Amino acid sequence: MLTPFEITNTRVFSRLEKQMIWQKPQSHQTSEVEIRVASEIKNNWDDSEMKIMNVLLEGDAGSGKTQLAKALSYDLQLPYTKVTCFADMDKSDVFGALLPVVTTDDESDGELLEAIYQTDSLDAVLKLIAQHYSITIEQAKTRLKELIERIDCNEQEVVHYKFYPSEIVRAIEKGYLLEIQEPTVIRDASVLVALNSALEPNGMLNLPTGVIKRHPDCVIVITTNRNYQGNRPLNESLRDRMQHAERMDLPALEVMVERAVAKTGVANLAVVTKMAEVIRLLDETAKANAIKGVAGMRSYFYWVNTFKQGQDIFESLYPKVIYKLTTEPSEITLLQEALDDSKLLILLREALNPNPTEVLKDIKGRKISAAEADLRNITEEAESEAVLASLATEDKDGSLDTSDSTSDRQSPNEQSINSSDEKQAEMAGEKAAHDGASHVGKESDEGISSEQNVDIKAYEKKEKELRKELNKTARATMKGTIHEKEGLILQRPTFTKEDMKEAAVLNQSITPVVDRLVKKIADILENEQSEVYGKGKYSGTRFDASRVAYGDYRTFDKKTPPHEKPSLALAVRIDESGSMLKDNRIDSARLAALAVASFAKKISIPLMIYGDTADLSSREKTSIYSYKEFEDDFRYLEAKLVTMKPRQNNRDGVPLRLLSQKLAAENATTKLLINISDGQPKALPDYTGDKAKNDIQTVMNEFERQGVIYLAAAIGDDKEAIKNIFGSQRFIDIGDLTTFPEDLIQLISRYL
C-alpha cells in the first residue's frame, strides 16, 4: 500500500518482511508529531548529506513513543523490529554471540541452541523450545533431553561454533526500521556507544564474521523515558548522532479524546473529555510533587474502557490511574486535593448525569476490599458523612482534617478513599476541630456559627496552598545538594480534638514556668531598648567578665539608643527518629517545644518549628513536619506539637538547611537555630558517619556567614558524637530532661 511518505517503493520484500511492516489499526489517530517526523525523513531521504536515519523520541511512559515508531514503519513502508534494553546488557547483546554447533545435527540443533541462548531460566527454555517447534511442553522436555544426550555422547568430538547476529545487526544489515527501547537503563555506558560507527549514514559494524555495512534504508528510532528511576542520561555521543529528536508529552486534549473513542468505541464525548482532563491534571500534579508514577495514555484508555464495561469510573479511577501513580497515602492525598480543588470529579458526575439532585444523591464514596484494607494497614471503617457532620455538636471522636497525614497517622482519606464527596467529609471534620479549638476543656460544645464556618474554610484553603508552596520551596532548596534526588515531602501536621485537649493539659504544667521567665525577661528587654548599656553583646564599649562563663562570646556591654530595638528570630528543629522513644525523650522534647511556643507568643518572638524523620517509605526518604512557619500565627500550634512522635531514621542535613535558609532571610539582629536531637544522623542508604557530618557542617559554615547561630541540644546516648559533629562551641549537654523546658527557655533568653 502506497503512503505519502514511502521510501521503499523500489524494494522487493520477502513474505515475512511484508508481514513485519506495521499496519495501522482503525483506532490509530495520526498525530502532528507523526506527520512532522515522517515528512522530515521523506523530504531529506535523497540528500546524502542531510539524510535523516536516526530519530530520538524522549518522553513519559504512555506518551505514544512506541506507537509513533510503529506508525513510522507504516508511513515509510519499512519492516518494523525492536530491541528492549535491560540493565545488564553487554556488547554480545548488541552484536550477537558465538554458539556451539553440534556436529551430529548441525542445522536443527543450531536452531535449538539459538533459541536456548535467548532465555535465562529452564522454564523459559522449555516455553521457547515449545514455541519454536510448535510442540507441547512435555515434547519440549524430550527434545531438550535428546540434545543434552547428543552433546554428552559427542564430548570428544570437535565442537564447531557459529556466529548468531543480534536483532540489531539483522535490522541494520537488512534495512529495517529498528526501535531501540530504553537504552538509558543500561549500566555499562559503553555498550550502545559501540553502535556509534553504525549510526553514521554509511556506517559499519565489525563482527567476528566480517564487516557489516548499514543498509541505506535502515532507520533507527531510539525511545526512552525522561528522568525515571533507574534511568541514566543518554550518552552524549549517541545523542549527537540523532538527526531528529522529539519531546513526547501527552497529546492535546482533543487528540486524547479521538484516540480513546477510536480505541474503545465509547461515544459519550462529554464524559471521555472530562476523563482526559482528569488524566492531564493528575499527570501535572504528579510531576509538580515529584511523584514518580505516570498518568499517561495507557492509563486513560484502560480507565475509559471501564466506563464502556459499565463499571463505576470513580472507583476504577484508583486501580486504573491513581494506584499506577503511587500507593503512598500522603501522595494520594496530594492527588485527591488537586482533584478537589479543580472540581473535575464534580463536573465528571454532571457529564454522567446532568441532574444535580441525582448527582448529590449518588455521592457515596468508595468501600475498599478487605485485602486492600489489610495491605494499607486499615483497621476501621470510615465514619459516614452524617456521623462526621454530627461531631460539631456530639463530639464523638473529634477528628480534624485529613489534608496531609503521614503514613503512620490514620485519617478518613486513609480509611476510605472517596471521590467528589471527600471534601464534604473533610469540612465536617474541620468544623469539629474548630469547635474544639473554641471549647477546649468543656464537657459539651455549642456548635459553630456561620462566621466560624467561613473561618474554617479560609483556614483549610490557606493550609493547602501553603503546603504546596512549602513543598515546592523545599525541593528547590535541596537542588545542588546530596539530597536533591531523595524523595522529600513536607507535611503540615493534622490533629484531633483529643490532641487539643492534651495540649491544654500540658500547657497548664508549663504556664507557671513560662510566666515567671517572661516576667524576668521583660526587665531585660526594657533595659535593652533604653539609652543605657545593653548587656550580652558580641562587641561594645565595656567588658563584662561575669558573662565569660556562658561561653557564647557575648561578653561586652553596649549603649543602645531607643530606636535600636534588639530582635531575635528563633528556629527549632526536633529529631523525630525512632530512638526518641527511649526514656521518654520525645515527651521532654514535646514539652520543651510547647514551652518555647508559649514563650515566643507572649514576648512576640518570630518562631519556626520543624520536626523530621527519614525513610518512612521508598518514595518518602525525608519527611519534614512543619509545625510552624515564621509567617504562621500561633493558632492550633499546641495541638499540632502534641502529635509529635518517634518515627524512623533521621537525615539532619535536610531540616537544618531548610530552617537555615528561612532563618537567614528573617529581619532580626539575632538569628538562633536550636537543634534538639538524641543521636547521630543515620538514614538509608549511606547517610551516616563522615558523609552526614560533612553535610551538616557544610550547612552550618554556609549560613553562619549569613548570621545564623547554631546550638545543638543533645539529650541522648550519642552526646559525644553530636558534639563532634556540631563542635564544642555549639554543643549543649541536656543532663536533666525534667528541667529541659525551663532550661531551654533560659538559654533562649540569653540571646534576646
XYZ file of N, CA and C in Angstrom, residues 113-129:
51
model
N 19.858 -24.332 19.869
C 20.797 -23.606 20.723
C 20.576 -22.101 20.632
N 20.229 -21.626 19.440
C 19.941 -20.193 19.298
C 18.745 -19.813 20.151
N 17.720 -20.678 20.164
C 16.543 -20.407 20.980
C 16.895 -20.421 22.463
N 17.703 -21.399 22.870
C 18.111 -21.504 24.275
C 18.913 -20.283 24.692
N 19.731 -19.790 23.804
C 20.593 -18.646 24.118
C 19.781 -17.394 24.491
N 18.574 -17.310 23.971
C 17.754 -16.125 24.201
C 17.002 -16.169 25.527
N 17.187 -17.205 26.326
C 16.438 -17.342 27.576
C 17.377 -17.299 28.760
N 16.780 -17.162 29.970
C 17.603 -17.091 31.180
C 17.112 -18.009 32.296
N 16.185 -18.942 32.010
C 15.724 -19.897 33.013
C 15.240 -21.155 32.313
N 15.140 -22.265 33.064
C 14.721 -23.530 32.478
C 13.296 -23.452 31.949
N 12.419 -22.815 32.728
C 11.031 -22.686 32.261
C 10.966 -21.899 30.962
N 11.775 -20.841 30.891
C 11.786 -20.036 29.671
C 12.330 -20.834 28.494
N 13.360 -21.674 28.767
C 13.932 -22.530 27.719
C 12.858 -23.463 27.160
N 12.117 -24.112 28.053
C 11.096 -25.066 27.609
C 9.984 -24.368 26.831
N 9.549 -23.197 27.327
C 8.489 -22.466 26.623
C 8.945 -22.024 25.239
N 10.210 -21.577 25.151
C 10.712 -21.100 23.864
C 10.906 -22.255 22.887
N 11.366 -23.402 23.392
C 11.516 -24.583 22.529
C 10.147 -25.023 22.014
